[in-house]
Structure formats: structure tokens, C-alpha cells
mmCIF file of C-alpha atoms in Angstrom:
data_model
loop_
_atom_site.group_PDB
_atom_site.id
_atom_site.type_symbol
_atom_site.label_atom_id
_atom_site.label_comp_id
_atom_site.label_asym_id
_atom_site.label_seq_id
_atom_site.Cartn_x
_atom_site.Cartn_y
_atom_site.Cartn_z
ATOM 1 C CA UNK A 1 8.098 -31.988 -11.338
ATOM 2 C CA UNK A 2 7.852 -31.125 -7.399
ATOM 3 C CA UNK A 3 5.275 -30.180 -5.403
ATOM 4 C CA UNK A 4 4.381 -26.480 -5.385
ATOM 5 C CA UNK A 5 5.314 -24.304 -2.788
ATOM 6 C CA UNK A 6 2.098 -21.852 -2.144
ATOM 7 C CA UNK A 7 4.137 -19.107 -1.759
ATOM 8 C CA UNK A 8 3.396 -16.879 -4.951
ATOM 9 C CA UNK A 9 0.234 -17.336 -4.561
ATOM 10 C CA UNK A 10 -0.634 -15.971 -1.069
ATOM 11 C CA UNK A 11 1.556 -13.253 -0.072
ATOM 12 C CA UNK A 12 -0.855 -11.183 -1.566
ATOM 13 C CA UNK A 13 -3.726 -12.559 0.359
ATOM 14 C CA UNK A 14 -1.763 -12.524 4.014
ATOM 15 C CA UNK A 15 -0.420 -9.158 2.561
ATOM 16 C CA UNK A 16 -4.699 -7.853 2.398
ATOM 17 C CA UNK A 17 -5.333 -9.780 6.226
ATOM 18 C CA UNK A 18 -2.365 -7.910 7.758
ATOM 19 C CA UNK A 19 -3.089 -4.680 6.130
ATOM 20 C CA UNK A 20 -6.517 -4.916 7.408
ATOM 21 C CA UNK A 21 -5.806 -5.444 10.516
ATOM 22 C CA UNK A 22 -2.042 -5.213 11.662
ATOM 23 C CA UNK A 23 -2.979 -5.852 15.098
ATOM 24 C CA UNK A 24 -3.367 -9.864 14.090
ATOM 25 C CA UNK A 25 0.138 -11.065 15.046
ATOM 26 C CA UNK A 26 -0.412 -9.362 17.940
ATOM 27 C CA UNK A 27 -3.722 -10.581 19.255
ATOM 28 C CA UNK A 28 -3.403 -14.223 18.117
ATOM 29 C CA UNK A 29 -0.687 -16.299 19.760
ATOM 30 C CA UNK A 30 1.014 -18.224 17.687
ATOM 31 C CA UNK A 31 0.889 -22.078 17.050
ATOM 32 C CA UNK A 32 3.879 -24.312 17.111
ATOM 33 C CA UNK A 33 4.032 -27.667 15.414
ATOM 34 C CA UNK A 34 7.134 -29.600 15.436
ATOM 35 C CA UNK A 35 8.426 -31.722 12.748
ATOM 36 C CA UNK A 36 6.114 -34.718 11.996
ATOM 37 C CA UNK A 37 3.312 -33.491 13.603
ATOM 38 C CA UNK A 38 0.031 -33.079 12.152
ATOM 39 C CA UNK A 39 -2.176 -30.025 12.221
ATOM 40 C CA UNK A 40 -5.153 -31.085 10.867
ATOM 41 C CA UNK A 41 -6.895 -34.221 9.308
ATOM 42 C CA UNK A 42 -8.967 -34.695 6.155
ATOM 43 C CA UNK A 43 -12.631 -34.790 7.318
ATOM 44 C CA UNK A 44 -11.537 -33.131 10.527
ATOM 45 C CA UNK A 45 -13.943 -29.587 11.031
ATOM 46 C CA UNK A 46 -12.250 -27.028 10.087
ATOM 47 C CA UNK A 47 -12.233 -23.727 12.078
ATOM 48 C CA UNK A 48 -9.365 -21.836 11.511
ATOM 49 C CA UNK A 49 -6.865 -21.103 8.734
ATOM 50 C CA UNK A 50 -2.901 -20.971 9.253
ATOM 51 C CA UNK A 51 -0.360 -18.690 8.086
ATOM 52 C CA UNK A 52 3.287 -20.137 8.153
ATOM 53 C CA UNK A 53 5.131 -17.585 9.791
ATOM 54 C CA UNK A 54 8.443 -20.286 10.495
ATOM 55 C CA UNK A 55 9.097 -23.524 8.662
ATOM 56 C CA UNK A 56 7.285 -25.707 6.399
ATOM 57 C CA UNK A 57 3.887 -27.378 5.810
ATOM 58 C CA UNK A 58 3.012 -30.743 3.749
ATOM 59 C CA UNK A 59 -0.654 -30.190 2.200
ATOM 60 C CA UNK A 60 -1.329 -34.007 1.438
ATOM 61 C CA UNK A 61 -4.393 -36.230 0.360
ATOM 62 C CA UNK A 62 -4.525 -39.960 0.238
ATOM 63 C CA UNK A 63 -0.936 -40.010 0.305
ATOM 64 C CA UNK A 64 -0.321 -37.705 -1.967
ATOM 65 C CA UNK A 65 1.770 -34.517 -1.408
ATOM 66 C CA UNK A 66 -0.286 -31.774 -2.472
ATOM 67 C CA UNK A 67 1.880 -28.343 -2.059
ATOM 68 C CA UNK A 68 4.264 -27.562 0.596
ATOM 69 C CA UNK A 69 3.544 -24.244 1.980
ATOM 70 C CA UNK A 70 6.457 -21.960 3.247
ATOM 71 C CA UNK A 71 6.814 -18.698 5.272
ATOM 72 C CA UNK A 72 4.008 -16.333 4.202
ATOM 73 C CA UNK A 73 2.009 -18.988 2.722
ATOM 74 C CA UNK A 74 -1.382 -19.228 4.169
ATOM 75 C CA UNK A 75 -3.647 -23.009 4.284
ATOM 76 C CA UNK A 76 -6.545 -23.833 5.873
ATOM 77 C CA UNK A 77 -8.465 -21.711 4.146
ATOM 78 C CA UNK A 78 -11.313 -24.092 2.065
ATOM 79 C CA UNK A 79 -12.855 -24.979 4.874
ATOM 80 C CA UNK A 80 -14.066 -21.972 6.356
ATOM 81 C CA UNK A 81 -15.742 -21.230 2.960
ATOM 82 C CA UNK A 82 -17.150 -24.875 2.487
ATOM 83 C CA UNK A 83 -20.705 -24.935 3.832
ATOM 84 C CA UNK A 84 -19.941 -28.431 5.841
ATOM 85 C CA UNK A 85 -16.564 -26.557 6.591
ATOM 86 C CA UNK A 86 -14.962 -29.882 6.461
ATOM 87 C CA UNK A 87 -10.762 -30.389 5.762
ATOM 88 C CA UNK A 88 -10.525 -31.619 2.242
ATOM 89 C CA UNK A 89 -6.320 -32.379 3.173
ATOM 90 C CA UNK A 90 -3.740 -33.344 5.578
ATOM 91 C CA UNK A 91 -1.642 -30.415 7.256
ATOM 92 C CA UNK A 92 1.890 -32.461 8.772
ATOM 93 C CA UNK A 93 4.412 -30.035 9.522
ATOM 94 C CA UNK A 94 7.659 -30.642 7.580
ATOM 95 C CA UNK A 95 9.500 -29.076 9.963
ATOM 96 C CA UNK A 96 9.348 -27.180 13.640
ATOM 97 C CA UNK A 97 6.987 -24.761 11.928
ATOM 98 C CA UNK A 98 5.335 -21.719 13.646
ATOM 99 C CA UNK A 99 1.702 -20.725 12.110
ATOM 100 C CA UNK A 100 -1.077 -17.757 12.961
ATOM 101 C CA UNK A 101 -4.567 -19.358 13.046
ATOM 102 C CA UNK A 102 -7.093 -17.535 11.432
ATOM 103 C CA UNK A 103 -11.009 -18.182 13.326
ATOM 104 C CA UNK A 104 -13.147 -18.485 11.025
ATOM 105 C CA UNK A 105 -15.057 -15.387 12.653
ATOM 106 C CA UNK A 106 -12.467 -13.271 11.831
ATOM 107 C CA UNK A 107 -11.892 -14.297 8.529
ATOM 108 C CA UNK A 108 -15.404 -13.944 7.444
ATOM 109 C CA UNK A 109 -15.652 -10.341 9.159
ATOM 110 C CA UNK A 110 -11.995 -9.497 7.317
ATOM 111 C CA UNK A 111 -13.411 -10.245 4.371
ATOM 112 C CA UNK A 112 -16.956 -8.644 5.002
ATOM 113 C CA UNK A 113 -14.700 -5.286 5.563
ATOM 114 C CA UNK A 114 -12.213 -5.772 2.918
ATOM 115 C CA UNK A 115 -13.793 -7.595 -0.055
ATOM 116 C CA UNK A 116 -10.216 -7.328 -1.478
ATOM 117 C CA UNK A 117 -9.686 -10.126 0.749
ATOM 118 C CA UNK A 118 -12.441 -12.178 -0.623
ATOM 119 C CA UNK A 119 -10.788 -11.650 -3.739
ATOM 120 C CA UNK A 120 -7.189 -13.021 -2.848
ATOM 121 C CA UNK A 121 -9.151 -16.084 -1.549
ATOM 122 C CA UNK A 122 -10.828 -16.812 -4.429
ATOM 123 C CA UNK A 123 -7.527 -16.326 -6.715
ATOM 124 C CA UNK A 124 -6.333 -18.784 -3.915
ATOM 125 C CA UNK A 125 -8.219 -20.900 -4.636
ATOM 126 C CA UNK A 126 -8.831 -20.328 -8.872
ATOM 127 C CA UNK A 127 -4.725 -20.983 -8.901
ATOM 128 C CA UNK A 128 -4.673 -24.219 -6.508
ATOM 129 C CA UNK A 129 -7.991 -25.687 -9.144
ATOM 130 C CA UNK A 130 -5.267 -25.014 -11.705
ATOM 131 C CA UNK A 131 -2.492 -26.461 -10.361
ATOM 132 C CA UNK A 132 -4.621 -30.098 -9.861
ATOM 133 C CA UNK A 133 -6.226 -29.977 -13.250
ATOM 134 C CA UNK A 134 -2.756 -30.139 -14.573
ATOM 135 C CA UNK A 135 -1.005 -32.392 -12.246
ATOM 136 C CA UNK A 136 -4.136 -34.759 -13.357
ATOM 137 C CA UNK A 137 -3.670 -33.622 -17.075
ATOM 138 C CA UNK A 138 -0.186 -34.522 -16.995
ATOM 139 C CA UNK A 139 0.070 -37.045 -14.644
ATOM 140 C CA UNK A 140 1.570 -36.032 -11.888
ATOM 141 C CA UNK A 141 0.269 -37.238 -9.398
ATOM 142 C CA UNK A 142 1.887 -39.470 -7.104
ATOM 143 C CA UNK A 143 1.099 -41.626 -4.389
ATOM 144 C CA UNK A 144 3.469 -42.950 -1.975
ATOM 145 C CA UNK A 145 6.353 -41.854 -4.412
ATOM 146 C CA UNK A 146 4.745 -43.858 -7.456
ATOM 147 C CA UNK A 147 2.823 -42.106 -10.485
ATOM 148 C CA UNK A 148 -0.465 -42.291 -10.988
ATOM 149 C CA UNK A 149 -1.421 -44.717 -13.987
#
């Protein structure tokens, strides 16, 4: 089984954010990352979440590919809601990518004014947790291409 693609989970979240502020993409300069470039690493302080506009991003932990996030997907939100704001995975551009960064303060403002965005974030986190649990239960987790046993 291949790593999940996060598009289905994140469209409602992205739509909620965009509906709240149609100018968010105009007000924020996109970030461009070349294939293979790190966006962030485990343990980094997380001040931004990202929306993928073009390209794709691999989310990895301890050599395991957790997810591939494509256009319309979001990633990096966990660090924005953790008390210590630390990253729990690496994010690497799978291909040349264009990303919209959303700063933690802006994200918290959106959640305060639009509670449905908070609900979508909770749904996203629960979906990711369920997927991780399924991978652990079925032994589908892989490290460097080899199943964990």
C-alpha cells in the first residue's frame, strides 16, 4: 500500500481558510521549494503551516514516508497547536513546489473568528491519527523501503 495523499482531508480546511480571507494568498508571498529541498525538519520550531499550490511534499519521520501532500493539501498544522510548537516530522519537496505559508498568529486569528476552521483542523488531525494507527496495526509502516517487523 502506498503512503496516503492528503488532498481529501485538507480541501475543506483550505476552503474554510480561503473563505475567511479571500486575500490570504494575495497578502502572503508564496514560498518556492526545489525538488529535494527541506521545508522543515523534526524538532524545528513551527511558526507556519503550508498550503500546497503546485507540486508535492513528502512528510517523513525516522526514514518512513508518512504522507505525500499535493495541490490543495495542507501540512505543518500540528506544530501550530502543540504547546512547544516543535515539528514532529520532516517536510521535503517531492518536486518543485509552490506553497502558501500561514503564520501561527494568523492561523489562531482565523480559528477565533471562524470556529469551523478549528473543526476542520481537528478532523484533519483525527484522520491522520487514524491512518497512523491503521499503518501500525497492519504493519504497513516502512523504514528505508523495508516493512517494520
